[in-house]
Amino acid sequence: MRIFFGLEAIAPWPETFPTGRLIDPTSRHATLVFLGDCNGFDLKKIPLPPFVLGFTGFFDRLLIFQHAIGWHVQMPTSALQKYQETLLQIFQKQPEEHELLLHVTLARKPFDEEGWRRAFQKLPVLFPALHLYESHENLLYKPIWTHSLIPPFEEIEHTADIAYKVRGRDLHEIYNNAKMALAFRFPQMLDFYSQTEPKTLDALISDLNRSVSLADSAIGCPFKAVSFSSKMLQNDAFTEWEMIVDV
Amino acid sequence: MSELQKIHPSTYLIPKIGSMLVPGLLIASEEQIHDPEIEKPLQQVRNVAHLPGIVGHSIAMPDIHWGYGFPIGGVAATDAETGVISPGGVGYDINCGVRLAMAPGQFKDLSPTLQQSLLQRIFQLIPSGVGKGHKERASLKESDYKKIASLGAKWSVEQGYGFDLDIKHAESEGFLAGADMDLVSSYAKERGRDQLGTIGSGNHFVEIGEVETIFFPEVAAKWGVALGQIYILIHSGSRGFGYQICQDTLDTFVSAGLGKDLPDKQLIYAPIKSPLGQNYFKAMASAANYAFNNRQQILHYVRQGFKEVLKTVPEEIRLIYDVCHNIAKFEEYEGKTLCVHRKGATRAFKEQPVLVPGDMGRASHLMIGLGNPITWCSSCHGAGRAKSRVKSMQTWKGRDPIHYMQSQGVSVLANSYRTIAEEMPDAYKAVDTVVNAVEEAGLAKKVVRLKPHLVIKG
């Protein structure tokens, strides 16, 4: 069996794509380490990753390979790179052959290259789990081992508005995950986010609201304001913030 | 709920405990007080009772649910000399409100074809949904904003949107004194530039239907409301303009170090007499006047739709009333000036029309205010949500909400499927329960029950 480590990719995918041999949404992933043909693989050798939270990022450009089309992911990758190095060492793979270019392959040849150039969209992406995938026919990839990660954000019940639990190891991560939570509902928000580094929760909320204002002025925005209402709660592994958004 | 003390039909005292400055007062039915969901907003009622200068009670209406700082359905009055003003007691959508107009004729006389034509035409005339503005008109200029501040809804009438008589039938004649556009940011003006005369998104709407039941025939006759008659109900507010003003104020108050020890930062406040408090009031009044103009212009477009499709003379569509349900106003009670915050609550002066929108499937109500001072002459504002948007979407996933509404005799149009699914009738409490509690408590009396048939959702 041909196997590889990858992160499951979830995104608000467009309903249609240009022509190509499309990868099914349930099989879309970002590859970490390709192991190749490995019969009799010992799953017990897999080291658990040191990170507990899933990852978020966004697609920032199209990648055209010889045989495939992918969308590149923009997100901090230092934790993934360290884990990749660990996997390469354990499974005795050459690091230089496995430079981490984080992307999600969407289709294989034959594809309409020009159509794909036009169709690229800046969209948020969420990686909720790490899998050891096995390649099957017809571009299907099925997990044979899974390590689920804690969602970096999740929508929760709120009677009047919308609310999320947003998680992160620090304020910077919380800010990024909050941005992606909003972008999942309204991807156009990605064009209005600032690159500032807020130092406090209040500053973070003000920054998000500034982005909402800009988006509403320019194109209209389903969000009206991010509330100052709730605080952050800390546990051993991460901090959690309940983001409440007036709609 | 053992600490609630029933003091009057549908009226419960929440005892003053700890550092609360006044007791709370809950207007609710017997059924509502046993609903566990009420505890979170009741805690907000207790929080509001800590506001410096609060007078009387921290009040909760029967459509109460959790809000930012104040609960939605919350009322609190503070001493205008020594008390505070809180943006959380007004809400983000400053002067969100409702207006009711009556059109000549019976709804049952409109053929299905005419009904659909009317609905479609009004949907075309009035932008609804996220960010939708009037792109075909000139954007508001600085001079327009200044006139909106100084004239209120009268400015729109002078521009040709509606009639002088409309102004007479609006709360405070469609104008809140004290507005100052110099205190409003360019961000707010930019957001509001193309949004006058638009519904917006969320739970805002235009609905057309018929008078289904008359409870108080003498008042209905006096107001010119007949059984079966066509009504128009509009729900909208100050759009991005008002939201930005609220946000700017919260940012300013937070930067000034206010609200550090509050249980909920959105309860942040400033002394009314302080520069920050005064500036907020003036900016809030600017947003209030923008919202009055917004609803005035929306009614104009509805009249246009009726004229084009039904050949109705526009003057014959009469405004019954326009009410605010997110506002802070200075009002006199027994020789004292109070700042009355109504957040998801409606003014209910004696003999004043009180408008209570329900949901798009069941009903809305027209009531008459009784001027009850215990709630600072306030009443409920609507039905209140019973179900989250997440749950609503889950309930309707894979189903056709539009088809379902048609089976209930209601045609709905909106710019997104999501809006309709989130706003289905089962997402809301039963408005009849809410208005019955209001009536039992002696705040307002039912006049007519309205049944929607044609709905445009934001």
mmCIF file of N, CA and C in Angstrom, chain A residues 46-89:
data_model
loop_
_atom_site.group_PDB
_atom_site.id
_atom_site.type_symbol
_atom_site.label_atom_id
_atom_site.label_comp_id
_atom_site.label_asym_id
_atom_site.label_seq_id
_atom_site.Cartn_x
_atom_site.Cartn_y
_atom_site.Cartn_z
ATOM 1 N N ILE A 46 4.352 5.306 14.948
ATOM 2 C CA ILE A 46 4.006 6.709 14.668
ATOM 3 C C ILE A 46 4.085 7.518 15.959
ATOM 4 N N PRO A 47 4.918 8.558 15.967
ATOM 5 C CA PRO A 47 4.983 9.403 17.173
ATOM 6 C C PRO A 47 3.779 10.340 17.217
ATOM 7 N N LEU A 48 3.221 10.513 18.391
ATOM 8 C CA LEU A 48 2.115 11.471 18.490
ATOM 9 C C LEU A 48 2.667 12.886 18.351
ATOM 10 N N PRO A 49 1.935 13.740 17.663
ATOM 11 C CA PRO A 49 2.449 15.103 17.506
ATOM 12 C C PRO A 49 2.377 15.855 18.832
ATOM 13 N N PRO A 50 3.273 16.832 19.031
ATOM 14 C CA PRO A 50 3.258 17.602 20.273
ATOM 15 C C PRO A 50 2.157 18.661 20.313
ATOM 16 N N PHE A 51 1.542 18.957 19.164
ATOM 17 C CA PHE A 51 0.503 19.996 19.141
ATOM 18 C C PHE A 51 -0.861 19.358 19.407
ATOM 19 N N VAL A 52 -1.715 20.088 20.107
ATOM 20 C CA VAL A 52 -3.054 19.555 20.423
ATOM 21 C C VAL A 52 -4.157 20.244 19.617
ATOM 22 N N LEU A 53 -3.860 21.470 19.184
ATOM 23 C CA LEU A 53 -4.887 22.212 18.465
ATOM 24 C C LEU A 53 -4.747 22.009 16.968
ATOM 25 N N GLY A 54 -5.868 22.011 16.269
ATOM 26 C CA GLY A 54 -5.836 22.006 14.814
ATOM 27 C C GLY A 54 -5.281 23.321 14.295
ATOM 28 N N PHE A 55 -5.112 23.414 12.996
ATOM 29 C CA PHE A 55 -4.507 24.585 12.361
ATOM 30 C C PHE A 55 -5.505 25.290 11.456
ATOM 31 N N THR A 56 -5.283 26.587 11.315
ATOM 32 C CA THR A 56 -6.061 27.333 10.317
ATOM 33 C C THR A 56 -5.099 28.136 9.456
ATOM 34 N N GLY A 57 -5.535 28.401 8.264
ATOM 35 C CA GLY A 57 -4.755 29.243 7.359
ATOM 36 C C GLY A 57 -5.683 29.673 6.248
ATOM 37 N N PHE A 58 -5.096 30.182 5.182
ATOM 38 C CA PHE A 58 -5.913 30.496 4.021
ATOM 39 C C PHE A 58 -5.116 30.216 2.749
ATOM 40 N N PHE A 59 -5.844 29.966 1.683
ATOM 41 C CA PHE A 59 -5.216 29.722 0.379
ATOM 42 C C PHE A 59 -4.826 31.070 -0.214
ATOM 43 N N ASP A 60 -3.525 31.202 -0.560
ATOM 44 C CA ASP A 60 -3.079 32.506 -1.042
ATOM 45 C C ASP A 60 -2.598 32.501 -2.483
ATOM 46 N N ARG A 61 -2.378 31.340 -3.069
ATOM 47 C CA ARG A 61 -2.013 31.331 -4.485
ATOM 48 C C ARG A 61 -2.192 29.935 -5.072
ATOM 49 N N LEU A 62 -2.230 29.925 -6.380
ATOM 50 C CA LEU A 62 -2.368 28.681 -7.133
ATOM 51 C C LEU A 62 -0.983 28.075 -7.323
ATOM 52 N N LEU A 63 -0.892 26.760 -7.258
ATOM 53 C CA LEU A 63 0.352 26.062 -7.595
ATOM 54 C C LEU A 63 0.056 25.111 -8.750
ATOM 55 N N ILE A 64 0.869 25.207 -9.781
ATOM 56 C CA ILE A 64 0.695 24.291 -10.922
ATOM 57 C C ILE A 64 1.909 23.382 -10.979
ATOM 58 N N PHE A 65 1.703 22.095 -10.749
ATOM 59 C CA PHE A 65 2.764 21.102 -10.817
ATOM 60 C C PHE A 65 2.665 20.392 -12.168
ATOM 61 N N GLN A 66 3.598 19.526 -12.364
ATOM 62 C CA GLN A 66 3.613 18.825 -13.658
ATOM 63 C C GLN A 66 2.323 18.020 -13.859
ATOM 64 N N HIS A 67 1.878 17.386 -12.792
ATOM 65 C CA HIS A 67 0.734 16.490 -12.951
ATOM 66 C C HIS A 67 -0.469 16.896 -12.102
ATOM 67 N N ALA A 68 -0.359 18.017 -11.413
ATOM 68 C CA ALA A 68 -1.431 18.353 -10.460
ATOM 69 C C ALA A 68 -1.576 19.852 -10.282
ATOM 70 N N ILE A 69 -2.745 20.208 -9.790
ATOM 71 C CA ILE A 69 -3.052 21.606 -9.442
ATOM 72 C C ILE A 69 -3.290 21.665 -7.934
ATOM 73 N N GLY A 70 -2.744 22.665 -7.282
ATOM 74 C CA GLY A 70 -3.016 22.797 -5.848
ATOM 75 C C GLY A 70 -3.161 24.238 -5.451
ATOM 76 N N TRP A 71 -3.683 24.445 -4.260
ATOM 77 C CA TRP A 71 -3.756 25.788 -3.681
ATOM 78 C C TRP A 71 -2.827 25.839 -2.486
ATOM 79 N N HIS A 72 -1.935 26.819 -2.491
ATOM 80 C CA HIS A 72 -0.940 26.955 -1.427
ATOM 81 C C HIS A 72 -1.601 27.515 -0.164
ATOM 82 N N VAL A 73 -1.153 27.021 0.975
ATOM 83 C CA VAL A 73 -1.714 27.461 2.257
ATOM 84 C C VAL A 73 -0.752 28.418 2.947
ATOM 85 N N GLN A 74 -1.297 29.550 3.341
ATOM 86 C CA GLN A 74 -0.517 30.533 4.121
ATOM 87 C C GLN A 74 -0.853 30.335 5.587
ATOM 88 N N MET A 75 0.110 29.918 6.371
ATOM 89 C CA MET A 75 -0.117 29.795 7.822
ATOM 90 C C MET A 75 1.245 29.530 8.472
ATOM 91 N N PRO A 76 1.375 29.774 9.767
ATOM 92 C CA PRO A 76 2.647 29.465 10.441
ATOM 93 C C PRO A 76 2.880 27.955 10.409
ATOM 94 N N THR A 77 4.092 27.540 10.051
ATOM 95 C CA THR A 77 4.329 26.103 9.863
ATOM 96 C C THR A 77 5.438 25.550 10.749
ATOM 97 N N SER A 78 5.920 26.344 11.706
ATOM 98 C CA SER A 78 7.091 25.872 12.471
ATOM 99 C C SER A 78 6.774 24.593 13.251
ATOM 100 N N ALA A 79 5.575 24.520 13.842
ATOM 101 C CA ALA A 79 5.227 23.312 14.612
ATOM 102 C C ALA A 79 5.122 22.099 13.681
ATOM 103 N N LEU A 80 4.563 22.322 12.506
ATOM 104 C CA LEU A 80 4.422 21.221 11.546
ATOM 105 C C LEU A 80 5.789 20.797 11.014
ATOM 106 N N GLN A 81 6.643 21.779 10.795
ATOM 107 C CA GLN A 81 7.972 21.448 10.263
ATOM 108 C C GLN A 81 8.747 20.583 11.248
ATOM 109 N N LYS A 82 8.636 20.933 12.504
ATOM 110 C CA LYS A 82 9.351 20.141 13.548
ATOM 111 C C LYS A 82 8.811 18.712 13.556
ATOM 112 N N TYR A 83 7.509 18.608 13.461
ATOM 113 C CA TYR A 83 6.910 17.265 13.477
ATOM 114 C C TYR A 83 7.303 16.495 12.226
ATOM 115 N N GLN A 84 7.313 17.203 11.106
ATOM 116 C CA GLN A 84 7.741 16.564 9.857
ATOM 117 C C GLN A 84 9.163 16.013 9.994
ATOM 118 N N GLU A 85 10.054 16.815 10.590
ATOM 119 C CA GLU A 85 11.447 16.372 10.788
ATOM 120 C C GLU A 85 11.491 15.092 11.632
ATOM 121 N N THR A 86 10.643 15.043 12.649
ATOM 122 C CA THR A 86 10.579 13.852 13.507
ATOM 123 C C THR A 86 10.153 12.635 12.692
ATOM 124 N N LEU A 87 9.135 12.821 11.865
ATOM 125 C CA LEU A 87 8.638 11.709 11.043
ATOM 126 C C LEU A 87 9.704 11.258 10.044
ATOM 127 N N LEU A 88 10.390 12.216 9.428
ATOM 128 C CA LEU A 88 11.415 11.885 8.436
ATOM 129 C C LEU A 88 12.528 11.062 9.089
ATOM 130 N N GLN A 89 12.860 11.444 10.319
ATOM 131 C CA GLN A 89 13.940 10.744 11.030
ATOM 132 C C GLN A 89 13.510 9.311 11.354
#
